Amino acid sequence: MAGDAEIALTFPLSDANIPMDDDRYDHVRAVQWRGDHLRLLDQRLLPREERWIDCRNAAEVTQAIRDLAVRGAPAIGIAAAWGVVLAARQGTPLDAALGMLRAARPTAVNLMWALDRMKARAEAGAEAASLEREAQAIQDEDLAANRRMGALGAALIAPHSGVLTHCNTGSLATAGYGTALGVIRAGVAAQRIDHVYACETRPWLQGARLTMWELLRDGIDAQLIADSAAAFLMHSGAVQWVVVGADRIAANGDTANKIGTYQLAVVARHHGVKFMVVAPASTVDMHTGSGADIEIELRDAGELLGVGGVRTVVEGARAWNPVFDVTPAGLIDVMVTERGVIERPDGQSMQAAFGR
Ligand code: MRU
């Protein structure tokens, strides 16, 4: 949760003026305020089915976040902000609603950041209509940040590169356009990226089910790989960048993101492939000193013991299911936020950019 400092850009701004064909790209809006309820595209069912869920109170929003109907760090922050609006409209005690929403998932700090912002407005005396404007501002600012990061990140990528991404960081995971996937959208538009590879992202398959769905809808050619094919792909020389999002970035630059990100960073460094983290300032948590202090969500072992509701592992087997990991700052070549680009982030550069 960052301060307001401006980051000195480490490359000429003119490089970031990439023309974007916004009519071609980015049509999905998975989190929609409908005046008296929140409509969410159920991400558990994609791509098989496009079904919408209507949340009419904060408890329903909490459940949608906990059950991954809405997921992705910025998107769950935005959904939670609308959950606060619903609570205010219905006269639900705000402290109870804030506590319930805050506990929905532990790792992505955007959730806490959005709730703190709504709480501050409420404590300043804001009524429901004013809270509604705040939630809309959180949503609008996220979209603007993503477009900015897309241009900044794409400008770092040499023409005709190949990139590998992990999980889903696109329109579904944000207010729209995406973080890492925003960089990929902008990079493809600018003909800097020729080849896109997506890890399938076991066990929830956000890459296979969601990223591939988004890319194909945009007409962006992409190839899916098994998570375990990443090292061999990098060895082949087909990718020059790994581009990922983040759920929480600590004060020293350590970055929590979807499980499997850390091993991609290790393998990328081994092969001389560059590693880029793309996240809005709302993902930066300067109150968390290092990755060791980030709570990593552990989900039900059952998520690993079957596929699509069908048990694939012998009865009685146990599983360990952490759904995020921490990439040490030392493995990150560049961190892109809407404020600018930090090369090889560390405590000092993070403090300069986001310190109070
Ligand atoms: O468990 P999920 O699907 O919510 O995890 C999502 C991720 O890890 C994303 O990479 C991250 O939230 C960035 S989304 C712009």
mmCIF file of C-alpha atoms and ligand atoms in Angstrom, residues 68 70-74 76 105 108 166-170 173-174 178-180 204 206 210 244-247 256-259 261 278 280 297 299 323-324, ligand 1:
data_model
loop_
_atom_site.group_PDB
_atom_site.id
_atom_site.type_symbol
_atom_site.label_atom_id
_atom_site.label_comp_id
_atom_site.label_asym_id
_atom_site.label_seq_id
_atom_site.Cartn_x
_atom_site.Cartn_y
_atom_site.Cartn_z
ATOM 1 C CA LEU A 68 -12.858 -17.665 -6.710
ATOM 2 C CA VAL A 70 -14.050 -13.360 -8.835
ATOM 3 C CA ARG A 71 -10.262 -13.606 -8.541
ATOM 4 C CA GLY A 72 -7.061 -11.762 -9.360
ATOM 5 C CA ALA A 73 -5.662 -9.215 -6.900
ATOM 6 C CA PRO A 74 -7.067 -5.959 -8.345
ATOM 7 C CA ILE A 76 -11.025 -8.781 -5.638
ATOM 8 C CA ARG A 105 -8.584 -14.167 1.152
ATOM 9 C CA ALA A 108 -3.569 -10.183 -2.226
ATOM 10 C CA HIS A 166 1.610 -17.425 -15.671
ATOM 11 C CA CYS A 167 -1.868 -17.530 -14.150
ATOM 12 C CA ASN A 168 -4.402 -14.956 -15.397
ATOM 13 C CA THR A 169 -3.582 -11.275 -15.069
ATOM 14 C CA GLY A 170 -5.931 -9.918 -17.717
ATOM 15 C CA ALA A 173 -8.320 -10.257 -12.930
ATOM 16 C CA THR A 174 -8.594 -6.449 -12.975
ATOM 17 C CA GLY A 178 -4.788 -6.446 -17.253
ATOM 18 C CA THR A 179 -1.360 -6.087 -15.672
ATOM 19 C CA ALA A 180 1.068 -8.632 -17.150
ATOM 20 C CA TRP A 204 -7.158 -23.953 -10.839
ATOM 21 C CA GLN A 206 -6.230 -19.883 -14.590
ATOM 22 C CA LEU A 210 -8.863 -17.857 -18.486
ATOM 23 C CA VAL A 244 3.818 -11.991 -14.457
ATOM 24 C CA GLY A 245 1.503 -10.097 -12.116
ATOM 25 C CA ALA A 246 1.603 -9.876 -8.335
ATOM 26 C CA ASP A 247 -0.627 -10.264 -5.304
ATOM 27 C CA ALA A 256 4.005 -12.933 -3.890
ATOM 28 C CA ASN A 257 2.181 -14.256 -6.932
ATOM 29 C CA LYS A 258 0.473 -17.436 -8.103
ATOM 30 C CA ILE A 259 2.155 -20.673 -7.064
ATOM 31 C CA THR A 261 5.957 -18.016 -10.235
ATOM 32 C CA VAL A 278 3.692 -5.890 -13.512
ATOM 33 C CA PRO A 280 -0.376 -1.385 -9.769
ATOM 34 C CA GLU A 297 -3.063 -18.770 1.297
ATOM 35 C CA ARG A 299 -6.455 -23.942 0.049
ATOM 36 C CA VAL A 323 -1.730 -21.189 -3.905
ATOM 37 C CA PHE A 324 0.908 -18.441 -3.916
HETATM 38 O O1 MRU B 1 -5.795 -17.226 -6.954
HETATM 39 P P1 MRU B 1 -5.939 -16.133 -7.969
HETATM 40 O O2 MRU B 1 -6.448 -16.605 -9.277
HETATM 41 O O3 MRU B 1 -6.713 -14.949 -7.415
HETATM 42 O O4 MRU B 1 -4.436 -15.628 -8.209
HETATM 43 C C1 MRU B 1 -4.217 -14.598 -9.144
HETATM 44 C C2 MRU B 1 -2.784 -14.300 -9.337
HETATM 45 O O5 MRU B 1 -1.914 -14.840 -8.703
HETATM 46 C C3 MRU B 1 -2.450 -13.189 -10.290
HETATM 47 O O6 MRU B 1 -1.227 -13.427 -10.922
HETATM 48 C C4 MRU B 1 -2.360 -11.863 -9.516
HETATM 49 O O7 MRU B 1 -3.492 -11.687 -8.716
HETATM 50 C C5 MRU B 1 -2.225 -10.699 -10.404
HETATM 51 S S1 MRU B 1 -3.732 -10.385 -11.280
HETATM 52 C C6 MRU B 1 -3.539 -8.930 -12.127
#
